[in-house]
Amino acid sequence: MTEQLPNFSRLACLLADASRARMLCALMDNNRLTASELARVAGLSAQSASNHLAKLTHCRVVAFDKVGRNRYYRLYNALIAQAIESMMVATYADDDFQQRLKPSGFKKICYARTCYDHVAGHIGVAIYEHLLQTNMLVVTDGHLSVTPKGRDWFATQLGIDIDNMHGGSRRELAISCMDWSEQRYHLSGELGTRLFAALLEKRFLIKAHEPRVLLVTPTGKAFLQQTLGINSFID
């Protein structure tokens, strides 16, 4: 019977190594980094980082794009990002444990960050909950969907035409993704990706120098206040 079940032990072993975990976390904002950059993040020698990346590439945890003589590494796909995020959720599920693990300076990444290709942290959760409270998103039998009111809001406020989205993506339109720092849901799926892209394009959010951290601009604060009723901001 057990032979018929998916064998995730190999993936679990790869993710269990602390150095590899640091490299993978650095790729969680859907960017592309060289082996040298990942070696610095993980505190490894170039040779050691190369060995780790070879294992991750072989097992399809990461992939790379070759540009000239350089290889730019990225997570293999959104499913790998989801697996990493789920482990973070489990790590921080206990409130006491969560507080003990949070180092100083954690405030920014907990407030607004990337979760691969969508918005997470306090801001991501606040957006998701407002969309639910105002009946722009609804959950029916565990399935998240966009209402006609929501489709109109996304089109008029952010220029996202849900009805004419590309059908090539295998991802669901809207997914509730558990947030590891808030322990509540934020918006994922194809719509979460489009929402994040629109917020970046309009410069309501910008990427900070720190990995994964997002900053809310003054125009972003005005947009979030006026259209989503979000008023809790940090400097």
Backbone as JSON, one array per atom type, in Angstrom:
{
  "sequence": "MTEQLPNFSRLACLLADASRARMLCALMDNNRLTASELARVAGLSAQSASNHLAKLTHCRVVAFDKVGRNRYYRLYNALIAQAIESMMVATYADDDFQQRLKPSGFKKICYARTCYDHVAGHIGVAIYEHLLQTNMLVVTDGHLSVTPKGRDWFATQLGIDIDNMHGGSRRELAISCMDWSEQRYHLSGELGTRLFAALLEKRFLIKAHEPRVLLVTPTGKAFLQQTLGINSFID",
  "N": [[0.83, -1.2, 0.0], [1.92, 1.27, 0.88], [3.81, 1.71, -1.1], [2.39, 2.81, -3.14], [1.96, 5.41, -2.47], [2.89, 8.91, -2.74], [6.37, 9.55, -2.72], [7.86, 11.62, -0.69], [10.17, 11.92, 0.65], [12.71, 12.42, -0.42], [12.54, 15.07, -1.34], [11.99, 16.28, 1.13], [14.38, 15.79, 2.49], [16.16, 17.34, 1.0], [15.21, 19.92, 1.52], [15.67, 20.07, 4.19], [18.28, 20.69, 4.85], [20.19, 23.29, 6.27], [21.75, 25.23, 4.9], [20.89, 24.97, 2.25], [18.25, 25.62, 2.68], [18.44, 28.36, 3.31], [19.27, 29.38, 0.85], [17.07, 28.75, -0.77], [15.06, 30.22, 0.47], [15.91, 32.75, -0.21], [15.18, 32.83, -2.83], [12.5, 33.05, -2.77], [11.09, 35.29, -3.5], [10.57, 35.14, -6.1], [12.69, 35.83, -7.73], [15.81, 35.84, -9.62], [18.93, 34.5, -9.05], [22.51, 34.43, -9.09], [24.94, 31.73, -8.73], [27.02, 32.63, -7.14], [25.86, 34.75, -5.72], [23.94, 33.34, -4.26], [25.63, 31.74, -2.78], [26.78, 33.63, -1.07], [24.51, 34.42, 0.37], [23.95, 32.07, 1.76], [26.25, 31.69, 3.16], [28.36, 30.12, 2.2], [31.13, 28.46, 0.55], [32.1, 28.92, -2.92], [32.35, 26.47, -4.25], [30.99, 24.68, -2.56], [28.39, 25.76, -2.6], [27.82, 25.38, -5.3], [27.71, 22.59, -5.41], [25.45, 22.08, -3.8], [23.48, 23.38, -5.33], [23.54, 21.84, -7.63], [22.39, 19.45, -6.74], [19.83, 20.39, -6.04], [18.92, 21.24, -8.51], [18.94, 18.87, -10.0], [16.89, 17.46, -8.74], [14.74, 18.94, -9.38], [14.0, 21.14, -7.81], [15.06, 23.64, -7.99], [15.62, 25.68, -10.92], [17.48, 26.92, -13.75], [18.3, 29.82, -15.71], [20.24, 30.46, -18.48], [22.35, 33.09, -19.12], [24.49, 34.5, -21.18], [27.59, 33.81, -19.83], [26.7, 33.21, -17.35], [24.68, 31.51, -14.93], [21.41, 31.88, -13.88], [19.65, 31.28, -11.11], [16.44, 30.0, -10.07], [13.36, 29.26, -8.31], [11.86, 26.1, -9.06], [9.11, 25.91, -9.71], [5.77, 27.2, -8.93], [4.68, 25.35, -7.17], [6.81, 24.33, -5.68], [7.51, 26.63, -4.29], [5.18, 26.88, -2.79], [5.37, 24.61, -1.18], [7.61, 25.26, 0.39], [6.68, 27.57, 1.69], [4.57, 26.44, 3.13], [5.95, 24.9, 4.98], [7.1, 26.92, 6.46], [4.81, 28.03, 7.58], [4.01, 25.91, 9.25], [6.19, 25.91, 10.99], [5.9, 28.28, 12.4], [3.49, 28.01, 13.67], [2.79, 27.71, 16.37], [2.1, 30.05, 18.85], [3.79, 30.92, 21.03], [6.22, 29.8, 20.28], [6.54, 31.11, 17.87], [6.98, 33.8, 18.66], [9.39, 33.52, 20.06], [11.13, 32.82, 18.04], [11.24, 35.01, 16.36], [13.47, 37.35, 15.23], [15.08, 40.53, 16.05], [14.17, 43.29, 13.98], [12.44, 41.93, 12.41], [10.07, 43.0, 11.83], [9.52, 44.35, 9.4], [9.46, 42.37, 7.35], [7.38, 40.84, 8.21], [5.34, 42.6, 7.95], [4.94, 43.39, 5.19], [5.55, 41.49, 2.37], [6.97, 39.46, -0.27], [5.46, 36.46, -1.38], [6.6, 34.28, -3.1], [5.13, 34.88, -5.89], [3.16, 36.64, -5.13], [1.42, 38.86, -2.81], [2.22, 38.98, 0.62], [2.17, 38.71, 4.27], [1.18, 41.19, 6.75], [-0.1, 43.18, 5.17], [-0.85, 41.73, 2.85], [-2.66, 39.89, 3.97], [-4.58, 41.66, 4.99], [-5.6, 42.81, 2.64], [-6.77, 40.55, 1.42], [-8.71, 39.84, 3.38], [-10.35, 42.1, 3.37], [-11.39, 41.98, 0.78], [-12.95, 39.7, 1.02], [-14.75, 40.5, 3.06], [-16.16, 42.52, 1.82], [-17.55, 41.19, -0.07], [-16.33, 40.69, -2.52], [-14.74, 38.61, -2.96], [-15.64, 35.22, -2.45], [-16.09, 32.35, -0.37], [-16.98, 29.14, -1.05], [-17.95, 26.01, -0.12], [-15.28, 25.49, 0.55], [-13.96, 26.47, -1.64], [-12.47, 29.19, -3.27], [-13.74, 32.02, -4.91], [-14.32, 34.63, -7.38], [-16.58, 37.27, -7.23], [-19.15, 38.88, -9.28], [-19.14, 41.59, -8.5], [-16.55, 41.76, -7.5], [-15.05, 41.23, -9.82], [-15.61, 43.52, -11.26], [-14.45, 45.44, -9.57], [-11.67, 44.75, -9.61], [-11.15, 45.26, -12.31], [-11.77, 48.03, -12.66], [-10.29, 49.35, -10.65], [-7.67, 48.35, -10.8], [-7.13, 47.57, -13.36], [-7.3, 44.91, -14.1], [-8.48, 42.5, -16.07], [-10.41, 40.05, -15.48], [-12.1, 38.3, -16.87], [-10.91, 38.06, -19.33], [-8.47, 36.91, -18.95], [-5.44, 35.09, -19.67], [-5.85, 31.74, -20.65], [-3.89, 29.86, -20.45], [-2.51, 29.2, -18.13], [-2.07, 26.73, -15.6], [-2.76, 27.1, -13.03], [-5.11, 27.7, -10.39], [-7.64, 30.26, -10.41], [-8.11, 31.86, -8.06], [-6.75, 31.46, -4.87], [-6.7, 30.56, -1.45], [-4.08, 31.25, 0.58], [-2.17, 30.18, 3.26], [-0.7, 32.34, 5.6], [2.51, 32.6, 6.96], [3.46, 34.35, 8.96], [1.25, 35.79, 9.87], [-0.6, 33.83, 10.31], [-3.03, 33.59, 9.11], [-5.08, 33.85, 6.14], [-3.83, 34.84, 2.86], [-4.12, 36.17, -0.5], [-3.62, 34.04, -3.22], [-2.75, 32.21, -6.23], [-3.6, 32.66, -9.75], [-4.88, 35.14, -9.85], [-3.87, 36.38, -7.55], [-1.22, 36.7, -8.37], [-1.54, 38.5, -10.55], [-2.64, 40.67, -9.16], [-0.49, 41.43, -7.48], [1.4, 42.14, -9.44], [0.1, 44.34, -10.59], [0.0, 46.14, -8.43], [2.71, 46.62, -8.11], [3.33, 47.7, -10.63], [1.86, 50.08, -10.62], [3.2, 51.3, -8.67], [2.32, 51.25, -6.06], [3.26, 49.47, -4.29], [6.68, 48.76, -3.6], [9.76, 47.0, -4.14], [11.97, 46.35, -1.49], [15.45, 46.71, -0.43], [16.14, 44.59, 1.18], [15.82, 41.03, 1.11], [12.75, 39.81, -0.11], [11.21, 41.75, 1.23], [8.64, 44.2, 1.12], [7.73, 47.58, 0.42], [5.33, 50.04, 1.25], [4.26, 52.65, -0.68], [3.69, 56.26, -0.48], [1.53, 56.87, -2.27], [0.53, 54.35, -2.47], [-0.35, 53.87, 0.15], [-2.46, 55.72, 0.23], [-4.15, 54.6, -1.71], [-4.73, 52.06, -0.57], [-6.02, 52.87, 1.76], [-8.25, 54.33, 0.78], [-9.6, 52.63, -1.01], [-9.63, 50.1, 0.1], [-9.86, 50.3, 2.79], [-7.72, 50.0, 4.56], [-5.72, 50.89, 7.21], [-3.55, 50.57, 8.83], [-0.3, 51.21, 9.01], [3.31, 51.02, 8.75], [6.37, 52.8, 9.34]],
  "CA": [[0.0, 0.0, 0.0], [2.76, 2.46, 0.99], [4.53, 1.91, -2.35], [1.55, 3.58, -4.06], [1.89, 6.79, -2.01], [4.0, 9.75, -3.21], [7.54, 9.51, -1.85], [8.35, 12.99, -0.58], [11.34, 11.93, 1.54], [13.86, 13.04, -1.09], [12.32, 16.51, -1.28], [12.12, 16.69, 2.53], [15.81, 15.79, 2.83], [16.77, 18.49, 0.35], [14.78, 21.14, 2.19], [16.06, 20.02, 5.6], [19.62, 21.24, 5.03], [20.08, 24.71, 6.61], [22.34, 26.07, 3.85], [19.97, 24.95, 1.1], [17.05, 26.36, 3.09], [18.72, 29.79, 3.16], [19.29, 29.7, -0.58], [15.71, 28.66, -1.29], [14.32, 31.37, 1.0], [16.33, 33.92, -0.99], [14.5, 32.76, -4.13], [11.06, 33.04, -2.54], [10.41, 36.45, -4.08], [10.45, 34.87, -7.54], [13.78, 36.45, -8.47], [16.82, 34.95, -10.17], [20.21, 34.84, -8.47], [23.64, 33.6, -9.53], [25.48, 30.83, -7.71], [27.83, 33.45, -6.22], [24.94, 35.47, -4.85], [23.34, 32.36, -3.35], [26.69, 31.32, -1.86], [26.89, 34.68, -0.05], [23.32, 34.34, 1.22], [24.02, 30.86, 2.59], [27.52, 31.65, 3.89], [29.08, 28.96, 1.7], [32.13, 28.64, -0.51], [31.53, 28.78, -4.26], [32.28, 25.05, -4.59], [29.93, 24.06, -1.76], [27.11, 26.24, -3.15], [27.63, 24.71, -6.59], [27.29, 21.21, -5.14], [24.07, 22.13, -3.33], [22.62, 23.77, -6.45], [23.47, 20.69, -8.54], [21.39, 18.54, -6.18], [18.51, 21.02, -6.13], [18.55, 21.26, -9.93], [18.67, 17.49, -10.4], [15.6, 17.04, -8.17], [13.72, 19.91, -9.85], [13.62, 22.11, -6.79], [15.4, 24.89, -8.67], [16.0, 25.62, -12.33], [18.3, 28.1, -14.05], [18.29, 30.4, -17.04], [21.62, 30.81, -18.81], [22.51, 34.37, -19.8], [25.93, 34.6, -21.39], [28.34, 32.77, -19.11], [26.13, 33.06, -16.02], [23.42, 30.81, -14.68], [20.57, 32.57, -12.92], [18.8, 30.24, -10.5], [15.1, 30.36, -9.6], [12.59, 28.09, -7.9], [11.42, 25.35, -10.24], [7.74, 26.35, -10.04], [4.99, 27.71, -7.79], [4.43, 24.27, -6.22], [7.96, 24.3, -4.78], [7.34, 27.79, -3.4], [4.08, 26.56, -1.87], [5.88, 23.64, -0.2], [8.48, 25.99, 1.32], [5.83, 28.44, 2.5], [3.81, 25.6, 4.05], [6.84, 24.53, 6.08], [7.22, 28.1, 7.31], [3.55, 28.11, 8.32], [4.07, 24.91, 10.32], [7.23, 26.32, 11.94], [5.45, 29.41, 13.22], [2.08, 27.8, 14.03], [2.63, 27.9, 17.81], [2.3, 31.47, 19.15], [4.97, 31.12, 21.86], [7.38, 29.46, 19.45], [6.64, 32.18, 16.88], [7.59, 34.97, 19.28], [10.78, 33.21, 20.41], [11.96, 32.73, 16.83], [11.29, 36.28, 15.63], [14.59, 38.2, 15.63], [14.84, 41.96, 15.89], [14.17, 43.65, 12.56], [11.51, 41.06, 11.69], [8.82, 43.73, 11.65], [9.28, 44.7, 8.0], [9.1, 41.21, 6.54], [6.06, 40.4, 8.66], [4.35, 43.6, 7.54], [4.64, 43.25, 3.75], [6.62, 40.75, 1.72], [6.56, 38.59, -1.36], [5.33, 35.02, -1.19], [6.89, 33.88, -4.48], [4.66, 35.84, -6.89], [1.99, 37.37, -4.64], [1.67, 39.7, -1.63], [1.98, 38.3, 1.9], [2.35, 39.53, 5.45], [0.01, 41.91, 7.24], [-0.79, 43.85, 4.06], [-1.49, 40.71, 2.01], [-3.82, 39.36, 4.7], [-5.58, 42.73, 5.08], [-6.24, 42.91, 1.32], [-7.61, 39.35, 1.26], [-9.86, 39.88, 4.28], [-11.26, 43.15, 2.91], [-12.08, 41.48, -0.41], [-13.98, 38.79, 1.52], [-15.74, 41.23, 3.84], [-16.96, 43.36, 0.92], [-18.2, 40.3, -1.02], [-15.66, 40.66, -3.82], [-14.35, 37.2, -2.99], [-16.47, 34.38, -1.59], [-15.65, 30.96, -0.19], [-18.12, 28.22, -1.11], [-17.48, 24.62, -0.01], [-13.82, 25.49, 0.56], [-13.42, 26.97, -2.91], [-12.47, 30.64, -3.36], [-14.1, 32.52, -6.24], [-14.49, 36.07, -7.51], [-17.96, 37.64, -7.54], [-19.26, 39.96, -10.3], [-18.68, 42.84, -7.87], [-15.09, 41.67, -7.44], [-14.52, 41.37, -11.18], [-15.71, 44.94, -11.6], [-13.46, 46.18, -8.78], [-10.33, 44.49, -10.14], [-11.04, 45.92, -13.62], [-11.8, 49.49, -12.57], [-9.26, 49.88, -9.75], [-6.31, 47.88, -11.09], [-6.99, 47.23, -14.77], [-7.19, 43.45, -14.26], [-9.68, 41.98, -16.72], [-10.44, 38.63, -15.12], [-12.79, 37.52, -17.9], [-10.05, 37.87, -20.5], [-7.15, 36.41, -18.58], [-4.95, 33.96, -20.47], [-6.27, 30.43, -20.14], [-2.78, 28.92, -20.54], [-2.0, 28.82, -16.83], [-2.74, 25.6, -14.94], [-3.09, 27.5, -11.67], [-6.46, 28.18, -10.14], [-7.75, 31.72, -10.46], [-7.96, 32.45, -6.71], [-6.43, 30.45, -3.86], [-6.41, 31.04, -0.11], [-2.74, 30.77, 0.96], [-1.91, 30.46, 4.67], [0.43, 33.24, 5.81], [3.24, 32.06, 8.11], [3.64, 35.31, 10.05], [-0.06, 36.21, 10.38], [-1.39, 32.63, 10.59], [-4.32, 33.77, 8.44], [-4.89, 33.68, 4.7], [-3.7, 35.91, 1.88], [-4.59, 35.75, -1.83], [-2.65, 33.44, -4.13], [-3.35, 31.83, -7.5], [-3.34, 33.56, -10.88], [-5.35, 36.49, -9.5], [-2.89, 36.93, -6.62], [-0.07, 37.12, -9.18], [-1.92, 39.71, -11.29], [-2.8, 41.74, -8.19], [0.85, 41.87, -7.09], [2.0, 42.82, -10.6], [-0.56, 45.64, -10.75], [0.43, 47.0, -7.33], [4.08, 47.03, -8.43], [3.32, 48.56, -11.82], [1.34, 51.4, -10.23], [4.09, 51.76, -7.6], [1.68, 51.26, -4.74], [4.26, 48.71, -3.55], [7.99, 48.65, -4.25], [10.62, 46.02, -3.48], [13.04, 46.92, -0.68], [16.75, 46.07, -0.66], [16.16, 43.33, 1.9], [15.09, 39.98, 0.39], [11.32, 39.57, 0.07], [10.51, 42.84, 1.9], [7.95, 45.18, 0.29], [7.44, 48.86, 1.04], [4.12, 50.7, 0.77], [4.57, 54.03, -1.02], [2.62, 57.19, -0.09], [0.35, 56.67, -3.12], [-0.01, 53.04, -2.09], [-1.11, 54.05, 1.39], [-3.72, 56.39, -0.11], [-4.99, 53.62, -2.42], [-5.19, 51.06, 0.38], [-6.98, 53.51, 2.66], [-9.48, 54.78, 0.11], [-10.33, 51.57, -1.72], [-9.68, 48.84, 0.85], [-10.08, 50.57, 4.21], [-6.57, 49.59, 5.35], [-5.17, 52.09, 7.84], [-2.4, 50.25, 9.71], [0.95, 51.29, 8.25], [4.54, 51.23, 9.51], [7.33, 53.66, 8.64]],
  "C": [[0.87, 1.26, 0.0], [3.52, 2.74, -0.3], [3.72, 2.75, -3.33], [1.46, 5.06, -3.66], [3.07, 7.59, -2.55], [5.16, 9.71, -2.21], [8.14, 10.9, -1.79], [9.61, 13.06, 0.29], [12.54, 12.61, 0.89], [13.75, 14.56, -1.06], [12.51, 17.02, 0.14], [13.58, 16.75, 2.94], [16.52, 17.0, 2.22], [16.45, 19.78, 1.08], [15.28, 21.2, 3.63], [17.45, 20.61, 5.86], [19.55, 22.76, 5.22], [20.64, 25.62, 5.52], [21.43, 26.13, 2.63], [18.71, 25.74, 1.44], [17.26, 27.87, 2.94], [18.72, 30.21, 1.7], [17.87, 29.71, -1.15], [14.85, 29.82, -0.78], [14.67, 32.64, 0.23], [15.65, 33.97, -2.35], [12.99, 32.86, -4.0], [10.34, 34.31, -3.0], [10.41, 36.37, -5.6], [11.53, 35.59, -8.35], [14.75, 35.39, -8.96], [18.17, 35.4, -9.67], [21.29, 33.9, -9.01], [24.09, 32.7, -8.39], [26.3, 31.62, -6.69], [26.95, 34.2, -5.23], [24.31, 34.53, -3.83], [24.36, 31.85, -2.35], [26.84, 32.34, -0.73], [25.72, 34.62, 0.92], [23.44, 33.19, 2.22], [25.3, 30.78, 3.42], [28.37, 30.45, 3.5], [30.2, 29.36, 0.75], [31.46, 28.44, -1.86], [31.36, 27.3, -4.62], [31.14, 24.36, -3.85], [28.56, 24.48, -2.29], [26.8, 25.55, -4.46], [27.15, 23.28, -6.4], [25.83, 21.16, -4.68], [23.11, 22.43, -4.49], [22.49, 22.64, -7.47], [22.42, 19.69, -8.05], [19.98, 19.1, -6.32], [18.01, 21.05, -7.57], [18.16, 19.86, -10.4], [17.29, 17.03, -9.93], [14.47, 18.02, -8.49], [13.14, 20.75, -8.71], [13.95, 23.52, -7.29], [15.66, 24.61, -10.14], [16.87, 26.84, -12.58], [18.09, 28.53, -15.5], [19.72, 30.85, -17.33], [21.64, 32.09, -19.62], [24.0, 34.62, -19.95], [26.64, 33.46, -20.69], [27.74, 32.48, -17.74], [24.86, 32.22, -16.01], [22.66, 31.56, -13.6], [19.53, 31.58, -12.39], [17.48, 30.83, -10.01], [14.44, 29.09, -9.07], [11.99, 27.41, -9.12], [10.01, 25.75, -10.67], [7.02, 26.8, -8.76], [4.71, 26.62, -6.76], [5.58, 24.13, -5.22], [7.86, 25.45, -3.79], [6.26, 27.52, -2.36], [4.54, 25.58, -0.79], [6.75, 24.33, 0.84], [7.65, 26.86, 2.25], [5.03, 27.63, 3.52], [4.66, 25.15, 5.23], [7.06, 25.7, 7.02], [5.97, 28.27, 8.16], [3.58, 27.14, 9.5], [5.08, 25.3, 11.4], [6.72, 27.36, 12.91], [4.01, 29.23, 13.73], [1.82, 28.03, 15.52], [2.99, 29.34, 18.18], [3.57, 31.72, 19.97], [6.25, 30.87, 21.06], [7.62, 30.57, 18.44], [7.36, 33.39, 17.47], [9.05, 34.73, 19.62], [11.68, 33.23, 19.18], [12.12, 34.07, 16.12], [12.48, 37.13, 16.1], [14.23, 39.67, 15.52], [14.93, 42.3, 14.41], [13.22, 42.81, 11.74], [10.23, 41.8, 11.29], [8.5, 43.97, 10.18], [8.8, 43.51, 7.19], [7.74, 40.64, 6.95], [4.97, 41.35, 8.18], [3.96, 43.45, 6.07], [5.82, 42.58, 3.07], [6.07, 40.01, 0.51], [6.42, 37.16, -0.85], [5.39, 34.44, -2.6], [6.39, 34.95, -5.45], [3.39, 36.57, -6.45], [2.34, 38.06, -3.31], [1.31, 38.94, -0.35], [2.25, 39.26, 3.05], [1.06, 40.25, 5.83], [-0.79, 42.54, 6.11], [-1.5, 42.85, 3.17], [-2.73, 40.15, 2.65], [-4.93, 40.4, 4.76], [-6.33, 42.9, 3.76], [-7.23, 41.76, 1.14], [-8.87, 39.45, 2.12], [-10.85, 40.98, 3.88], [-12.05, 42.68, 1.69], [-13.18, 40.48, -0.03], [-15.11, 39.55, 2.2], [-16.68, 42.07, 2.96], [-17.6, 42.54, -0.21], [-17.62, 40.4, -2.43], [-15.05, 39.28, -4.06], [-15.32, 36.45, -2.08], [-15.87, 32.99, -1.51], [-16.89, 30.09, -0.12], [-17.58, 26.79, -1.14], [-15.95, 24.53, -0.1], [-13.16, 26.03, -0.68], [-13.56, 28.49, -2.97], [-12.8, 31.08, -4.78], [-14.33, 34.03, -6.2], [-15.93, 36.36, -7.92], [-17.99, 38.65, -8.68], [-18.8, 41.31, -9.76], [-17.15, 42.88, -7.82], [-14.46, 41.85, -8.81], [-14.54, 42.83, -11.61], [-14.65, 45.76, -10.85], [-12.05, 45.99, -9.33], [-10.12, 45.2, -11.48], [-10.91, 47.43, -13.47], [-10.66, 50.05, -11.73], [-7.84, 49.52, -10.17], [-6.1, 47.47, -12.54], [-6.81, 45.74, -15.02], [-8.51, 42.92, -14.82], [-9.73, 40.47, -16.51], [-11.07, 37.78, -16.22], [-11.92, 37.23, -19.11], [-8.62, 37.5, -20.12], [-6.76, 35.26, -19.49], [-5.41, 32.65, -19.86], [-5.14, 29.43, -20.12], [-2.26, 28.44, -19.2], [-2.8, 27.66, -16.24], [-3.18, 25.96, -13.52], [-4.55, 27.91, -11.58], [-6.47, 29.7, -10.13], [-7.47, 32.34, -9.1], [-7.78, 31.33, -5.69], [-6.19, 31.14, -2.53], [-5.09, 30.41, 0.35], [-2.47, 31.16, 2.41], [-0.62, 31.25, 4.83], [1.19, 32.83, 7.07], [3.38, 33.06, 9.25], [2.32, 35.75, 10.67], [-0.92, 35.03, 10.82], [-2.85, 32.82, 10.16], [-4.04, 33.76, 6.94], [-4.6, 34.98, 3.96], [-4.05, 35.32, 0.5], [-3.44, 35.25, -2.69], [-3.38, 33.06, -5.43], [-3.04, 32.86, -8.57], [-3.78, 34.99, -10.56], [-4.4, 37.15, -8.51], [-1.65, 37.44, -7.34], [-0.36, 38.42, -9.92], [-2.08, 40.9, -10.35], [-1.44, 42.3, -7.79], [1.52, 42.65, -8.22], [1.42, 44.22, -10.78], [-0.12, 46.61, -9.66], [1.86, 47.48, -7.53], [4.1, 48.01, -9.6], [2.85, 49.98, -11.48], [2.17, 52.03, -9.11], [3.35, 52.04, -6.3], [2.56, 50.48, -3.76], [5.57, 48.76, -4.33], [8.82, 47.63, -3.47], [11.74, 46.74, -2.74], [14.36, 46.22, -1.02], [16.84, 44.73, 0.05], [15.36, 42.28, 1.13], [13.65, 39.86, 0.84], [10.55, 40.76, 0.65], [9.9, 43.8, 0.87], [7.7, 46.45, 1.1], [6.17, 49.44, 0.42], [4.46, 52.17, 0.54], [3.45, 54.96, -0.51], [1.37, 57.04, -0.95], [-0.29, 55.32, -2.84], [-0.84, 53.11, -0.82], [-2.47, 54.69, 1.1], [-4.68, 55.42, -0.8], [-5.56, 52.61, -1.44], [-6.21, 51.63, 1.35], [-8.32, 53.76, 1.98], [-10.28, 53.64, -0.5], [-10.49, 50.29, -0.91], [-9.86, 49.05, 2.35], [-8.95, 50.12, 5.1], [-5.88, 50.84, 5.91], [-3.94, 51.83, 8.71], [-1.12, 50.18, 8.87], [2.12, 51.47, 9.19], [5.45, 52.11, 8.68], [8.49, 52.84, 8.11]]
}
